[in-house]
PDB file of C-alpha atoms in Angstrom:
ATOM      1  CA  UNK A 378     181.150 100.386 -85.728  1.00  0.00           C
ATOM      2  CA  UNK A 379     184.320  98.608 -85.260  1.00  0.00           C
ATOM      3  CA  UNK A 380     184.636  95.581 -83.111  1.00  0.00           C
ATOM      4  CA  UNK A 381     186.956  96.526 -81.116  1.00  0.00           C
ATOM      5  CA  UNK A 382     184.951  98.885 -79.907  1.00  0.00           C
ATOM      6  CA  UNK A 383     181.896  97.022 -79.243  1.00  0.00           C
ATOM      7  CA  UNK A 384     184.299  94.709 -77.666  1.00  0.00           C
ATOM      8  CA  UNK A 385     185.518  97.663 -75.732  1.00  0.00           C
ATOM      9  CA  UNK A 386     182.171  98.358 -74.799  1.00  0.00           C
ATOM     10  CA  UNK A 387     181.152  95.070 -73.341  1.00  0.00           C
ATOM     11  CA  UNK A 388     184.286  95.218 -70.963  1.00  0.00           C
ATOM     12  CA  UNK A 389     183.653  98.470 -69.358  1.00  0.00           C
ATOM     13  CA  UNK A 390     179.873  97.143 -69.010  1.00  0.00           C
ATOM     14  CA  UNK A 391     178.255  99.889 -71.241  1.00  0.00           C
ATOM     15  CA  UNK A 392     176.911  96.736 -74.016  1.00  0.00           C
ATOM     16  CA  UNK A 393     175.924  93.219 -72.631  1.00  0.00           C
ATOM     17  CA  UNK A 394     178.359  90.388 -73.195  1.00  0.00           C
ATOM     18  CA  UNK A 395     176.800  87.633 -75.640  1.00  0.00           C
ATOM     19  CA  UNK A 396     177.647  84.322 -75.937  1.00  0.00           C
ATOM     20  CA  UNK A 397     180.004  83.177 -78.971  1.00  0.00           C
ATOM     21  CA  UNK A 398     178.328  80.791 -81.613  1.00  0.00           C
ATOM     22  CA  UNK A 399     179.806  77.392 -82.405  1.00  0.00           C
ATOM     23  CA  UNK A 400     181.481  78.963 -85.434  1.00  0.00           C
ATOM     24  CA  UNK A 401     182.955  81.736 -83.101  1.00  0.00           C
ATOM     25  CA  UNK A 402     180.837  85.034 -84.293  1.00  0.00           C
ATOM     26  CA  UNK A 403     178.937  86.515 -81.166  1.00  0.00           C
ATOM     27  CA  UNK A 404     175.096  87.325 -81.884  1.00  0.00           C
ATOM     28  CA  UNK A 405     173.641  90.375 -80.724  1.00  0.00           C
ATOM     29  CA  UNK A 406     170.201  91.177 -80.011  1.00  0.00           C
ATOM     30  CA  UNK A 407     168.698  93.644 -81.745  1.00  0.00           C
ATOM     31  CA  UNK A 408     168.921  96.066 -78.920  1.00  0.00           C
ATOM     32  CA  UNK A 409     172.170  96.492 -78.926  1.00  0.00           C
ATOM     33  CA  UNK A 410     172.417  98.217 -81.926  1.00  0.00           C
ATOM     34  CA  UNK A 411     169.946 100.609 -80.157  1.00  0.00           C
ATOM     35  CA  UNK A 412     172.871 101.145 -76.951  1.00  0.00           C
ATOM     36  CA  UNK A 413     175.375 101.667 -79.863  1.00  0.00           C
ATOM     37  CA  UNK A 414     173.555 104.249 -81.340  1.00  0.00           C
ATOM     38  CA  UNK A 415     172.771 105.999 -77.354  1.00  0.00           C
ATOM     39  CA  UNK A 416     176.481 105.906 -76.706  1.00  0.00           C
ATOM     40  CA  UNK A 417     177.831 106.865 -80.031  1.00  0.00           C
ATOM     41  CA  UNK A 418     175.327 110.465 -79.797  1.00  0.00           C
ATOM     42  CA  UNK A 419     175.688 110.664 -75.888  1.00  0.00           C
ATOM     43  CA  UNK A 420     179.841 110.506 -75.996  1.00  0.00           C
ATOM     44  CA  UNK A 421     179.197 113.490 -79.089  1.00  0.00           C
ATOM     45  CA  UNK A 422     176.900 115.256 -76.397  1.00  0.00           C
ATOM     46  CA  UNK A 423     180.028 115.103 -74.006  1.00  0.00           C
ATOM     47  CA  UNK A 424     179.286 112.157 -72.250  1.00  0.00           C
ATOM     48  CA  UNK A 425     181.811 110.247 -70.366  1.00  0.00           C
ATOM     49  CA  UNK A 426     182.011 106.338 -70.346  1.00  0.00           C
ATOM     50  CA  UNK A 427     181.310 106.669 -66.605  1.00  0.00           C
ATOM     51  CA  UNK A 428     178.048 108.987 -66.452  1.00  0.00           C
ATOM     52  CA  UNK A 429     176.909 106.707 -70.068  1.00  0.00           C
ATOM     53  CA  UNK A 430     177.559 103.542 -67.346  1.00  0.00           C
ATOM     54  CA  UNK A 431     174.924 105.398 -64.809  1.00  0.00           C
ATOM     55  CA  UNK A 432     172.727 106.614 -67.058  1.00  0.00           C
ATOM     56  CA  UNK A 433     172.031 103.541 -69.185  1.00  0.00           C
ATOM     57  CA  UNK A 434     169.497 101.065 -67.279  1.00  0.00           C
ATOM     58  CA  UNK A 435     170.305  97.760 -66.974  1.00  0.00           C
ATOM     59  CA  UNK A 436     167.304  96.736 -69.343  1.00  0.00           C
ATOM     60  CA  UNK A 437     167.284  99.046 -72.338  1.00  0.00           C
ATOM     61  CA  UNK A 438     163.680  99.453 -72.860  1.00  0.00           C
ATOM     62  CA  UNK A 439     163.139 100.744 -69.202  1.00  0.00           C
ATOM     63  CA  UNK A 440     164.327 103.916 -68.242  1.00  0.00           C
ATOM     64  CA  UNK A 441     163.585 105.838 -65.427  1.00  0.00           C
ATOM     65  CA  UNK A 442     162.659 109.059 -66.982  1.00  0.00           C
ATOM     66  CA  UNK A 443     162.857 111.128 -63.745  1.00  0.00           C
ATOM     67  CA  UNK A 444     166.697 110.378 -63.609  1.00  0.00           C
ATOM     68  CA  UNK A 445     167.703 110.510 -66.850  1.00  0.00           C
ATOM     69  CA  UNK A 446     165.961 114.171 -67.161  1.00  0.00           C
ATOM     70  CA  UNK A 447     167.904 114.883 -63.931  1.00  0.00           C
ATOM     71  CA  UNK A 448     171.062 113.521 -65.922  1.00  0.00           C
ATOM     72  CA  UNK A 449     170.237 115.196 -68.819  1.00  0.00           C
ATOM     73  CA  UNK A 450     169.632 118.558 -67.259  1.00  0.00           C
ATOM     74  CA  UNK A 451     172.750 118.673 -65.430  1.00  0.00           C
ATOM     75  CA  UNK A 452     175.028 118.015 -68.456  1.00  0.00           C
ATOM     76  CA  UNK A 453     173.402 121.024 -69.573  1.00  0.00           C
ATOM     77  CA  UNK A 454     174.381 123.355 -66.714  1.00  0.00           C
ATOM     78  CA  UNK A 455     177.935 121.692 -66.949  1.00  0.00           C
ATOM     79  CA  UNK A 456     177.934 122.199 -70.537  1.00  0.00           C
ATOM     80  CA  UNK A 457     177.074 126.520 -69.833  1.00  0.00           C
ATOM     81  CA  UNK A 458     179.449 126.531 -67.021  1.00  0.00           C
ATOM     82  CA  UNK A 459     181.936 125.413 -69.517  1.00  0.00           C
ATOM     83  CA  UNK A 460     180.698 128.347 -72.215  1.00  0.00           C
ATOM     84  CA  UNK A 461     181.587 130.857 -69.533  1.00  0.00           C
ATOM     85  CA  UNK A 462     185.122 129.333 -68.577  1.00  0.00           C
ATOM     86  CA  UNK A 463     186.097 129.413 -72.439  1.00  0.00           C
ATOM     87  CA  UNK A 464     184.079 132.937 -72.696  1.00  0.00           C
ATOM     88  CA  UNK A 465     186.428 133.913 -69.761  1.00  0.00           C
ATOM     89  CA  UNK A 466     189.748 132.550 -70.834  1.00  0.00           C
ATOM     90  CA  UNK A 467     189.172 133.390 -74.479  1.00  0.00           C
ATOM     91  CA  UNK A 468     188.649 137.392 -73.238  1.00  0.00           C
ATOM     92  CA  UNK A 469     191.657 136.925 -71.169  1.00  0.00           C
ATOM     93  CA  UNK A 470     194.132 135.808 -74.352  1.00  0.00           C
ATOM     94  CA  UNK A 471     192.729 138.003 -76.607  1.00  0.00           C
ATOM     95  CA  UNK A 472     193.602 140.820 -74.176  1.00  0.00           C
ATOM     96  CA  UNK A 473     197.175 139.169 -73.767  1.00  0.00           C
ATOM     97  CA  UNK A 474     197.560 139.291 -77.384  1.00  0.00           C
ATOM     98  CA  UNK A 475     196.375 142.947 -77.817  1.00  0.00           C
ATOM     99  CA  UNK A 476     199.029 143.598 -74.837  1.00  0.00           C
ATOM    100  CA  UNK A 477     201.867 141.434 -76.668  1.00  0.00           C
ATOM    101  CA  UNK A 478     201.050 143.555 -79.789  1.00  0.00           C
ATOM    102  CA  UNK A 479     201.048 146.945 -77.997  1.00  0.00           C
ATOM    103  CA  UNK A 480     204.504 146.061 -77.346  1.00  0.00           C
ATOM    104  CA  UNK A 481     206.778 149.648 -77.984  1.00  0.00           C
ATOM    105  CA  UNK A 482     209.078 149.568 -80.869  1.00  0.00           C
ATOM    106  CA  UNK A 483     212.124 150.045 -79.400  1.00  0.00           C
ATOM    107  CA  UNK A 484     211.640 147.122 -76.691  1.00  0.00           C
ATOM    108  CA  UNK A 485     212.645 143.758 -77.011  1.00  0.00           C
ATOM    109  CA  UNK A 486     210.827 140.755 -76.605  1.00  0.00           C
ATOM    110  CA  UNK A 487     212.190 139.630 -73.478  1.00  0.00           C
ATOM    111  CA  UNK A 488     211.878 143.337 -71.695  1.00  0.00           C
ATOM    112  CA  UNK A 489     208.261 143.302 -73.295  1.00  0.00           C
ATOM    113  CA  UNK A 490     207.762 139.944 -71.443  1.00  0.00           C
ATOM    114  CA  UNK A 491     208.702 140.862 -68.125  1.00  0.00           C
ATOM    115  CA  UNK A 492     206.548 143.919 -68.294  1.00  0.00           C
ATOM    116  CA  UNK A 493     203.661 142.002 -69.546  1.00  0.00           C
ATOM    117  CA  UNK A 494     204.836 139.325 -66.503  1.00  0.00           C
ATOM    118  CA  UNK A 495     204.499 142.447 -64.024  1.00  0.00           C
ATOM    119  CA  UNK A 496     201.327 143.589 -65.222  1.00  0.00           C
ATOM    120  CA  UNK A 497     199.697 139.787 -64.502  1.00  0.00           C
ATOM    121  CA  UNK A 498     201.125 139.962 -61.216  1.00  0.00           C
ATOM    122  CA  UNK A 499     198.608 141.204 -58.386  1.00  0.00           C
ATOM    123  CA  UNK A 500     200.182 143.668 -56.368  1.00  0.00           C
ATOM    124  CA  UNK A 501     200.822 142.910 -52.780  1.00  0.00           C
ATOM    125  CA  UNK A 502     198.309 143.214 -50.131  1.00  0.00           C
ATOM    126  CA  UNK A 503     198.972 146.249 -48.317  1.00  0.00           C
ATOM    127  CA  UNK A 504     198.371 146.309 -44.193  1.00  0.00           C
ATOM    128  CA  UNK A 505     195.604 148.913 -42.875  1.00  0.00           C
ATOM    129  CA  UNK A 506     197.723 149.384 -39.593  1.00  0.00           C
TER     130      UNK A 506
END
């Protein structure tokens, strides 16, 4: 892992700051190769810096298990709420595309566009009195 971003890491407060030997090299304990590893596989679970800076306890080796399932749990339901947004928009541009295609032959794009533009557009509200 590069330094910078270990470096990177102790700023924002996600690794512990160690002091710099005489010769200038920092020494880490052993556990923070551990907190590497736990950020480098949360962030590719879709972790934030922010919810890792929660999440992680202040001494690695204890975690309050009841939280971190809670944690863990609701990345899950934000992570299907997110699979039915992109199911949703991903229906709605293949159905623009299949309308974009259906264009007639003898229209041009820009006539095609505003009809495509005037089939998007909800029609107005109409008064019951």
């Amino acid at each position: 892992m590069a330094t910078s971003r270990i470096r990177f890491y102790e700023r924002v407060g996600l690794l512990k700051q160690v002091e710099r030997q005489p010769n200038g090299y920092r020494s880490y304990p052993a556990d923070a190769v551990l907190v590497l590893q736990l950020i480098s596989a949360a962030q590719r679970a879709g972790f934030s810096l922010d919810e890792l800076r929660v999440m992680l306890p202040d001494d690695e080796m204890h975690w309050d298990q009841a939280a971190l399932l809670d944690t863990l749990r609701r990345k899950v339901q934000d992570i299907e709420a997110l699979q039915g947004q992109l199911v949703q928009s991903r229906a709605q541009l293949l159905a623009l595309v299949a309308q974009i295609e259906a264009k007639p032959e003898d229209m041009d794009c820009a006539s095609n566009a505003r009809r495509l533009m005037a089939d998007m557009t909800p029609a107005p509200a109409r008064s019951s009195t």
